[in-house]
Coordinates of C-alpha atoms in Angstrom, one line a residue:
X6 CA -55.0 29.3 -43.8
X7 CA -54.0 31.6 -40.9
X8 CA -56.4 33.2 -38.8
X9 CA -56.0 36.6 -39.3
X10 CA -54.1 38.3 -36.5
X11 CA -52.4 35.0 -35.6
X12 CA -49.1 34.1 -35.9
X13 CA -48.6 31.0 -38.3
X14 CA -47.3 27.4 -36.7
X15 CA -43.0 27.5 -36.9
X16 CA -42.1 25.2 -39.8
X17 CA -41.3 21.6 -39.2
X18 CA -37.4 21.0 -38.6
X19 CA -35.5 19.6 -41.9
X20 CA -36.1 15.6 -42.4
X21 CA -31.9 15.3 -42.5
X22 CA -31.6 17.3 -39.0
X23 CA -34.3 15.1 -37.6
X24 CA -32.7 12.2 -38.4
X25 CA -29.5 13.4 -37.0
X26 CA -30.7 13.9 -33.8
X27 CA -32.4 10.5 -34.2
X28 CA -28.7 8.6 -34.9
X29 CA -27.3 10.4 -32.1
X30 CA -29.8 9.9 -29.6
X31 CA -29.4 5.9 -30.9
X32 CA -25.8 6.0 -30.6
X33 CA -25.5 7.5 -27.1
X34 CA -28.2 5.0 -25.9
X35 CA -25.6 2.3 -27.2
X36 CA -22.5 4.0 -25.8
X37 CA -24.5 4.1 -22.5
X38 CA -25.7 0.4 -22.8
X39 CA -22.5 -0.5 -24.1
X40 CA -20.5 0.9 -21.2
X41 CA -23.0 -0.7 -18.3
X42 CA -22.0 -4.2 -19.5
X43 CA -18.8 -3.2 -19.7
X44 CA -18.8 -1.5 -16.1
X45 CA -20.0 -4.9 -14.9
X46 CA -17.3 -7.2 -16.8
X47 CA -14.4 -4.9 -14.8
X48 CA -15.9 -4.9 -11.9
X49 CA -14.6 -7.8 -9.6
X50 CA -17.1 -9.6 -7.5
X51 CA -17.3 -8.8 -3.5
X52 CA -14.8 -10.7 -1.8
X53 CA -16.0 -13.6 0.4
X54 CA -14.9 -12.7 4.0
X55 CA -14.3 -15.2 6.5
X56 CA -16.5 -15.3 9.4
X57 CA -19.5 -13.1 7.8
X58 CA -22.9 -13.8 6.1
X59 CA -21.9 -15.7 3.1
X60 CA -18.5 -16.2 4.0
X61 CA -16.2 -19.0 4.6
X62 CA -16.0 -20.3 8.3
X63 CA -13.1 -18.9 10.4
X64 CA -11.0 -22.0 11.3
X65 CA -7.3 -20.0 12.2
X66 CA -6.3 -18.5 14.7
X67 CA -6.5 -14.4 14.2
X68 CA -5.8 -11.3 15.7
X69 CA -7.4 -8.2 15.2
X70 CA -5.7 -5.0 13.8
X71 CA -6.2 -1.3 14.7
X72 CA -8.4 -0.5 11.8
X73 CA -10.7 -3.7 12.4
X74 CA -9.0 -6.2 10.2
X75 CA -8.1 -9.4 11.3
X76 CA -5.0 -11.6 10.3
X77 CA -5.4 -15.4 10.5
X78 CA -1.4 -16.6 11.5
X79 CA 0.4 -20.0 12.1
X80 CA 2.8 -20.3 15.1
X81 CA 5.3 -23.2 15.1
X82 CA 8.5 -24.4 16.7
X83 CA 9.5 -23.4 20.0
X84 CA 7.1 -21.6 22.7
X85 CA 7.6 -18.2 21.8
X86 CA 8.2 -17.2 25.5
X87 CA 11.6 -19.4 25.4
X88 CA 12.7 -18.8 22.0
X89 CA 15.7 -17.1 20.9
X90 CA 15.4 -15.4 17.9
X91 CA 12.2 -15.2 16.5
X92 CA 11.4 -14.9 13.4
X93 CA 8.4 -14.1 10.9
X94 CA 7.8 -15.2 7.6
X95 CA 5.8 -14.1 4.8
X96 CA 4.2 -16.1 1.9
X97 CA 4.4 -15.8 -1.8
X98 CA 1.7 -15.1 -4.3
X99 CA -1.5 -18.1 -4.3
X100 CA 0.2 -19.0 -0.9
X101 CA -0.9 -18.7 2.5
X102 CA 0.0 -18.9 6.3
X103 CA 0.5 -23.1 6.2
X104 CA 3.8 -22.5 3.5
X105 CA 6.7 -21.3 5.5
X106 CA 9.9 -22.7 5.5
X107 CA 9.7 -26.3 5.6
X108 CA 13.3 -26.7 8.3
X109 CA 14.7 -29.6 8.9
X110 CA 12.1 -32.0 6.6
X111 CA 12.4 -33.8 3.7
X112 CA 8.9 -35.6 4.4
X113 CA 6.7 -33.0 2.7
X114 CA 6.6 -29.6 1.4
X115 CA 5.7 -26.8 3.8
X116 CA 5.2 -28.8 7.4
X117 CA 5.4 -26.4 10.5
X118 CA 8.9 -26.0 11.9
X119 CA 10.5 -29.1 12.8
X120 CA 11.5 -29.9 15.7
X121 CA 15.5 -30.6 15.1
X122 CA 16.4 -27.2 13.7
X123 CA 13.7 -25.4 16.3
X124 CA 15.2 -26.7 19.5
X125 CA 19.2 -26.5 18.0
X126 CA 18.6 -23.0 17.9
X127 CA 15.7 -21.8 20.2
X128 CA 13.2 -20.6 16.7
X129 CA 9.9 -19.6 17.1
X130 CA 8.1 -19.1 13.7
X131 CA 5.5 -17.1 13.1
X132 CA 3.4 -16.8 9.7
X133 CA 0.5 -15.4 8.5
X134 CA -2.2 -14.8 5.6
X135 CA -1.7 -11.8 3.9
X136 CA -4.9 -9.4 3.7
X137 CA -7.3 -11.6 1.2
X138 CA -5.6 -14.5 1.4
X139 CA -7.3 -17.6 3.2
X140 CA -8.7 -16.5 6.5
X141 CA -7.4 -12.4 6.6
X142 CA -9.5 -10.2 5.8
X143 CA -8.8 -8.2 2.4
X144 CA -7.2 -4.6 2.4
X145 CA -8.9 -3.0 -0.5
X146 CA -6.6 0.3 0.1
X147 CA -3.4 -2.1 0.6
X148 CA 0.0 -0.5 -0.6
X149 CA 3.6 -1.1 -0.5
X150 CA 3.7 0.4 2.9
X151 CA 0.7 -0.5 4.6
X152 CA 1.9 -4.5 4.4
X153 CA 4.7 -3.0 6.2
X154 CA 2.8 -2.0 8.8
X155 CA 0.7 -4.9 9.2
X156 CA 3.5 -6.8 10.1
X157 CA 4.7 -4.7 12.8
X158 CA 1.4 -4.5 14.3
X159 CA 1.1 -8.2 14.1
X160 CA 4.3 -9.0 16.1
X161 CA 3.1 -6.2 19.0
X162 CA -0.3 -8.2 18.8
X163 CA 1.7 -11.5 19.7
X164 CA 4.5 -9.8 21.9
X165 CA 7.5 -10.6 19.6
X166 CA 9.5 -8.0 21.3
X167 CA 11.0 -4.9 20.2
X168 CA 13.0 -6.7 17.0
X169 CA 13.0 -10.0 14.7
X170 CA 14.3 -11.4 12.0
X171 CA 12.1 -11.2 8.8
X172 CA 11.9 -14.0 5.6
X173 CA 10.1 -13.6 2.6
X174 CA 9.5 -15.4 -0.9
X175 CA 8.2 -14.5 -4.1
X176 CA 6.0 -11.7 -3.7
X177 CA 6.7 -11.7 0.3
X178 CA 10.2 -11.4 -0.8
X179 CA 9.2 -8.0 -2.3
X180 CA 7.7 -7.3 0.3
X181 CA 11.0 -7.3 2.7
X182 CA 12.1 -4.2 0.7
X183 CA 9.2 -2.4 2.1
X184 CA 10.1 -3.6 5.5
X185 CA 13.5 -2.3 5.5
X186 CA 12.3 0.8 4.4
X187 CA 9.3 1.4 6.7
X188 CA 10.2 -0.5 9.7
X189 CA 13.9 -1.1 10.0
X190 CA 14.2 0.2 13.2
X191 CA 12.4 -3.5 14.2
X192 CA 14.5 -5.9 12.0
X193 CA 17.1 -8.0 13.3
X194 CA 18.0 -9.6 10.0
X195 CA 16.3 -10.4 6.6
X196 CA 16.4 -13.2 4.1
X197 CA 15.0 -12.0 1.0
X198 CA 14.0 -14.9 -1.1
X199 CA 13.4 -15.1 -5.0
X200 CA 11.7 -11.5 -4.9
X201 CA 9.4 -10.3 -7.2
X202 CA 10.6 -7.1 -8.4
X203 CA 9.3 -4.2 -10.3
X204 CA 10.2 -3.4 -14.0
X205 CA 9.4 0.4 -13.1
X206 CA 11.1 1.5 -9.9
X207 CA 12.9 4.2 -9.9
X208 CA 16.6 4.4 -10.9
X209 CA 16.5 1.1 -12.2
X210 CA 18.3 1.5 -15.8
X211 CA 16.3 0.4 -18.4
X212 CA 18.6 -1.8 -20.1
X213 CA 18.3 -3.6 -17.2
X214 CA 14.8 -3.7 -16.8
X215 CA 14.3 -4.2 -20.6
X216 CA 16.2 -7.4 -20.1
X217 CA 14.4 -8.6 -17.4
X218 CA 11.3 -7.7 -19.1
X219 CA 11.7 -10.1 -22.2
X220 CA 12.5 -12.8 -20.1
X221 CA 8.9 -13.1 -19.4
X222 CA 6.4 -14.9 -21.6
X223 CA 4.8 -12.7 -23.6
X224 CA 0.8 -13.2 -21.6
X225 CA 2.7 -12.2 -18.8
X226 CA 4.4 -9.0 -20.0
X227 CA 0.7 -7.7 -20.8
X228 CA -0.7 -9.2 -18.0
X229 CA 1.8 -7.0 -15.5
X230 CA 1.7 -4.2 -17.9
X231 CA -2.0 -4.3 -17.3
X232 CA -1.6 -4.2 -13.5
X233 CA 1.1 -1.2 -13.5
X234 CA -1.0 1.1 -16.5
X235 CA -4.3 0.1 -16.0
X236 CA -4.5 -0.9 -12.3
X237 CA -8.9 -0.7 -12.5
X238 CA -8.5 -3.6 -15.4
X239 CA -6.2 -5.9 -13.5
X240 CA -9.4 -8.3 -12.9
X241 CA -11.2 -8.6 -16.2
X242 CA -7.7 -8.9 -17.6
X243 CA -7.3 -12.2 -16.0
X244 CA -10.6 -13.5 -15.6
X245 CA -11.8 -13.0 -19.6
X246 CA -10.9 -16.1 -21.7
X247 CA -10.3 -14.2 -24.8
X248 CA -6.7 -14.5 -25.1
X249 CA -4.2 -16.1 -22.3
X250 CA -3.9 -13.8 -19.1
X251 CA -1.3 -14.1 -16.4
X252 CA 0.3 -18.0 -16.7
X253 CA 1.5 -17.8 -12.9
X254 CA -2.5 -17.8 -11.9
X255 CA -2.8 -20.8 -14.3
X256 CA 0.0 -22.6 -13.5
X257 CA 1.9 -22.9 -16.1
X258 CA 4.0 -25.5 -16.6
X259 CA 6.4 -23.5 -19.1
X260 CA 7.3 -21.7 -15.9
X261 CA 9.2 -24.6 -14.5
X262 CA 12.8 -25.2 -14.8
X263 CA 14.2 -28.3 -14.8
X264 CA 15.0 -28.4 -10.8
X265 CA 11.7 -26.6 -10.5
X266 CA 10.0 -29.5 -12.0
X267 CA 11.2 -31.9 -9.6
X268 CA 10.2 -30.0 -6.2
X269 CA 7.1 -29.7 -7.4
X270 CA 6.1 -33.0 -7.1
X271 CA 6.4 -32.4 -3.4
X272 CA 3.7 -30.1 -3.7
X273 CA 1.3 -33.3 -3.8
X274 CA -1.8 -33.1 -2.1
X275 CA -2.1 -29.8 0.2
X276 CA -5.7 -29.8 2.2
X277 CA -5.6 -26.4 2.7
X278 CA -5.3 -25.2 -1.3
X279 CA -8.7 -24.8 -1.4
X280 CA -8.8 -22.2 1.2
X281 CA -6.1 -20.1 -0.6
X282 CA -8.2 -18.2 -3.0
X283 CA -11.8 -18.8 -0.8
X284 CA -12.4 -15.4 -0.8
X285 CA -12.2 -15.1 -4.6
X286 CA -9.0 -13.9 -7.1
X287 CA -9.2 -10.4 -6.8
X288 CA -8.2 -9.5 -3.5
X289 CA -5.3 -11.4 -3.2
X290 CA -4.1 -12.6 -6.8
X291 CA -5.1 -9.3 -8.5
X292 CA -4.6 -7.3 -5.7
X293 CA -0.5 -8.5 -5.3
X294 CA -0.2 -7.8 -8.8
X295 CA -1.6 -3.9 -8.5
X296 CA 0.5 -3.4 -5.3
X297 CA 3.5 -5.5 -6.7
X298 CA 3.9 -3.7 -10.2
X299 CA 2.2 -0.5 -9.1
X300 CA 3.5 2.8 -9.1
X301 CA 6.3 3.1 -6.3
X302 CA 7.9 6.5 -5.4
X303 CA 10.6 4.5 -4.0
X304 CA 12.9 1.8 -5.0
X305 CA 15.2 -0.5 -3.3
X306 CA 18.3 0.8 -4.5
X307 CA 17.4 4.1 -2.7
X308 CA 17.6 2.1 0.8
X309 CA 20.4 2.7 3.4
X310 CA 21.7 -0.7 5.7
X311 CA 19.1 -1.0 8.5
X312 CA 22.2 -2.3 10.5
X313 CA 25.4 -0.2 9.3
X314 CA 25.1 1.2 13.3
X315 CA 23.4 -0.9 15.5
X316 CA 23.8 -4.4 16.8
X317 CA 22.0 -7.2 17.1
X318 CA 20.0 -7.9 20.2
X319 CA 20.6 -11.4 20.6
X320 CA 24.7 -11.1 20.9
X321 CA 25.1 -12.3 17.5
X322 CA 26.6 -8.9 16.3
X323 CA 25.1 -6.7 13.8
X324 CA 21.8 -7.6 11.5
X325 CA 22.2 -8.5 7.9
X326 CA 20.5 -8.7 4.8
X327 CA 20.8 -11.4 3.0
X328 CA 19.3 -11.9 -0.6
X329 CA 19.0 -15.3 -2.5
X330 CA 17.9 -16.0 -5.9
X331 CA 17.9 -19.3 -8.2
X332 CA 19.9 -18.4 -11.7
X333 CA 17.6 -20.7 -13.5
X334 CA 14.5 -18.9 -12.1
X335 CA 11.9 -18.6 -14.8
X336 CA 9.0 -17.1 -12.7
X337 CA 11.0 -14.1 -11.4
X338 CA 14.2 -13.1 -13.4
X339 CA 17.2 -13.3 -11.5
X340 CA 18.8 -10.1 -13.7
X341 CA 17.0 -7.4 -10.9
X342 CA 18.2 -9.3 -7.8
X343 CA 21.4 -9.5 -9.3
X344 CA 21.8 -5.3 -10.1
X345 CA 20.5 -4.8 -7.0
X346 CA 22.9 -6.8 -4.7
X347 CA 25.4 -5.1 -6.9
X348 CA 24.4 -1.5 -5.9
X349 CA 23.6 -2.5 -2.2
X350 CA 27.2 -3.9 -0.8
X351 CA 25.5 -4.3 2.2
X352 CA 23.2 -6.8 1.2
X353 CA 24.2 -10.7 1.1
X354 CA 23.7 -11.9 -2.3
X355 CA 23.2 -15.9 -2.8
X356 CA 22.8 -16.9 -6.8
X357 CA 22.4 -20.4 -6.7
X358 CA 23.3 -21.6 -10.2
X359 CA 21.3 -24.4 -10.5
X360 CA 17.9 -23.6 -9.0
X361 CA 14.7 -22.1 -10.5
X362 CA 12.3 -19.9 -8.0
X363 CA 11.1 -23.2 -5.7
X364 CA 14.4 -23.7 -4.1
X365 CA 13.6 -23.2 -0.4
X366 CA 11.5 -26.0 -0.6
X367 CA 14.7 -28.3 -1.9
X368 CA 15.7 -30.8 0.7
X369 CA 17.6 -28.9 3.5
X370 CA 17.7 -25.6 1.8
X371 CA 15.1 -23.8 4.1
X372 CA 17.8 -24.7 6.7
X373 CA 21.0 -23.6 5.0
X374 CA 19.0 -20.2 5.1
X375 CA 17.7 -19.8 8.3
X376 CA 21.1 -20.9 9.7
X377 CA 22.7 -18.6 7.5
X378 CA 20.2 -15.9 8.6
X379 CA 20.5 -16.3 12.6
X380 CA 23.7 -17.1 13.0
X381 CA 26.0 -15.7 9.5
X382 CA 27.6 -17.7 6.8
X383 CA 30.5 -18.5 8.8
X384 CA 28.6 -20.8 11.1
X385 CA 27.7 -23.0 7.3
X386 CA 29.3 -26.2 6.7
X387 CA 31.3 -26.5 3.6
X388 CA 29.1 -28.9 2.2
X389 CA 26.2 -25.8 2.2
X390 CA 28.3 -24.1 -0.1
X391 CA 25.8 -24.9 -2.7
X392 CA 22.5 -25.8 -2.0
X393 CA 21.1 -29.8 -2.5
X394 CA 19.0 -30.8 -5.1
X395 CA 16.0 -32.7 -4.8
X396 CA 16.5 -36.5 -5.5

């Protein structure tokens, strides 16, 4: 009984609101749990940079960029001081400064430049590890444009001069496209080499990406729509073993045409594989995928020729750009090189109607292209009409 002059004690809250508030307070301790392990399964692990606590050793040779990166790069054939044209090349995806253009050798896949081609025409070669790849240091903020970049700083680093010629394949044939559109002004030719291309750039008619788009197994159709939409799930995407992820990672052999399946037993035994992905997946594999099928404001059929009014500085007349592409390519469709060289008349266009995406490692095709490259089409022997097959 109440005290009299005292208010009474408020009356206890209902049993079904206390319960309520019970279930909720349960639920968002789940959500909250819930979305920590989830937090941690998205969230790639710190890459392993060379040269720091933890990190593999630094065996390349590197140079250091303006913002503090460093680039690990391969020089071979002439003495850069006597060549002639010189000329930098830039890997594909899982690849790395030690597989350029294998010229003038049929002994193994991806040896520096031999000496034959080299001397004939005065090259000097010069390639490097993309940011997280082998011995460079990743670029966490990397974009179409800032690769660019890179590789303009890279060839003032090591003096290349005010202009050379560019190659690029796979994913670093991609890449060239953001060359000629951020640096033309140093390009004195391109060779543009199985490109990856992007199912989303703009003005690209979707019939023609639609096509291109179902020629892709289906794990990899989700596995790029997943790097274009959702960018922040690129790496639990294809490190979970739920369902398939991307079948280029894993090596697929379904990805193999039938030429395709014959250079790659040249691949054999490469010492330095292990050093491709040292610094772990996800700032090179996961990372080229993010910047490769990201969201461009620009597309290569916007571009102008780098070379409609200028000439060449090594007397060999005006620049070009010339694109090749296998038609039996099951890795990269040839259907958006193909609309592209349609809508560029400018550009070259090479469809080779036999080879899948490994033909610049076929015997003597790296040189059919370099020579074509340096010194035009004209200076190709009839026999390079079509390009050799491995035996």
């Amino acid at each position: 009984m109440a005290v009299s002059g005292e208010k009474p004690p408020p009356p206890p809250p209902p049993a079904t609101a206390s319960g309520g508030t019970a279930r909720k307070l349960i639920l968002a301790l789940l959500t909250c749990l819930s979305s920590a392990l989830l937090y941690r399964q998205i969230q790639p692990l710190p890459p392993k940079i060379p040269g720091t606590p933890g990190g593999p050793p630094v065996t390349a040779t590197r140079t250091r960029l303006s913002d503090g990166r460093y680039l690990a790069y391969l020089e071979t054939g002439v003495p850069r001081e006597k060549a002639k044209h010189r000329l930098v090349f830039v890997h594909g995806f899982d690849s790395c400064r030690h597989d350029a253009l294998p010229i003038s050798t049929a002994r193994a896949l991806f040896l520096p430049l031999a000496t034959e081609l080299a001397q004939e025409l005065g090259v000097y070669m010069l390639s490097f590890d993309r940011p997280g790849y082998a011995e460079s240091d990743p670029h966490p903020a990397r974009t179409e444009e800032s690769i660019a970049l890179d590789i303009a700083e890279l060839a003032d680093n090591l003096q290349l001069g005010r202009k050379f010629y560019l190659a690029g394949f796979s994913m670093g044939g991609e890449i060239m496209w953001s060359c000629l559109k951020y640096i033309p002004h140093r390009l004195s030719g391109v060779a543009i080499l199985g490109p990856v291309g992007n199912y989303w750039w703009p003005g690209l008619p979707s019939n023609v990406s639609r096509d291109a788009w179902y020629q892709q197994l289906p794990r990899d159709q989700w596995a790029v729509w997943v790097a274009h939409h959702l960018p922040w799930l690129t790496y639990w995407w294809n490190t979970q073993k739920l369902f398939p992820a991307s079948s280029v990672i894993a090596y697929n052999p379904a990805l193999l045409s039938q030429e395709d399946e014959m250079l790659m037993a040249k691949f054999g035994y490469r010492a330095y594989m292990p050093q491709i992905r040292q610094q772990g997946e996800h700032e090179c594999l996961h990372r080229d995928m993010m910047v490769g099928f990201g969201k461009w404001s620009w597309s290569p059929l916007q571009l102008e020729n780098p070379f409609a009014d200028a000439d060449a500085d090594d007397g060999q007349g005006a620049g070009k750009v010339h694109l090749w592409h296998g038609a039996e390519d099951l890795i990269v469709p040839v259907s958006l090189s193909r609309y592209i060289s349609q809508k560029l008349p400018w550009v070259v266009y090479h469809e080779l109607p036999k080879s899948g995406h490994l033909f610049p490692i076929a015997e003597g095709m790296a040189d059919i292209i370099v020579k074509s490259l340096l010194l035009g089409d004209d200076h190709l022997s009839s026999s390079a009409s079509q390009p050799p097959h491995s035996p």
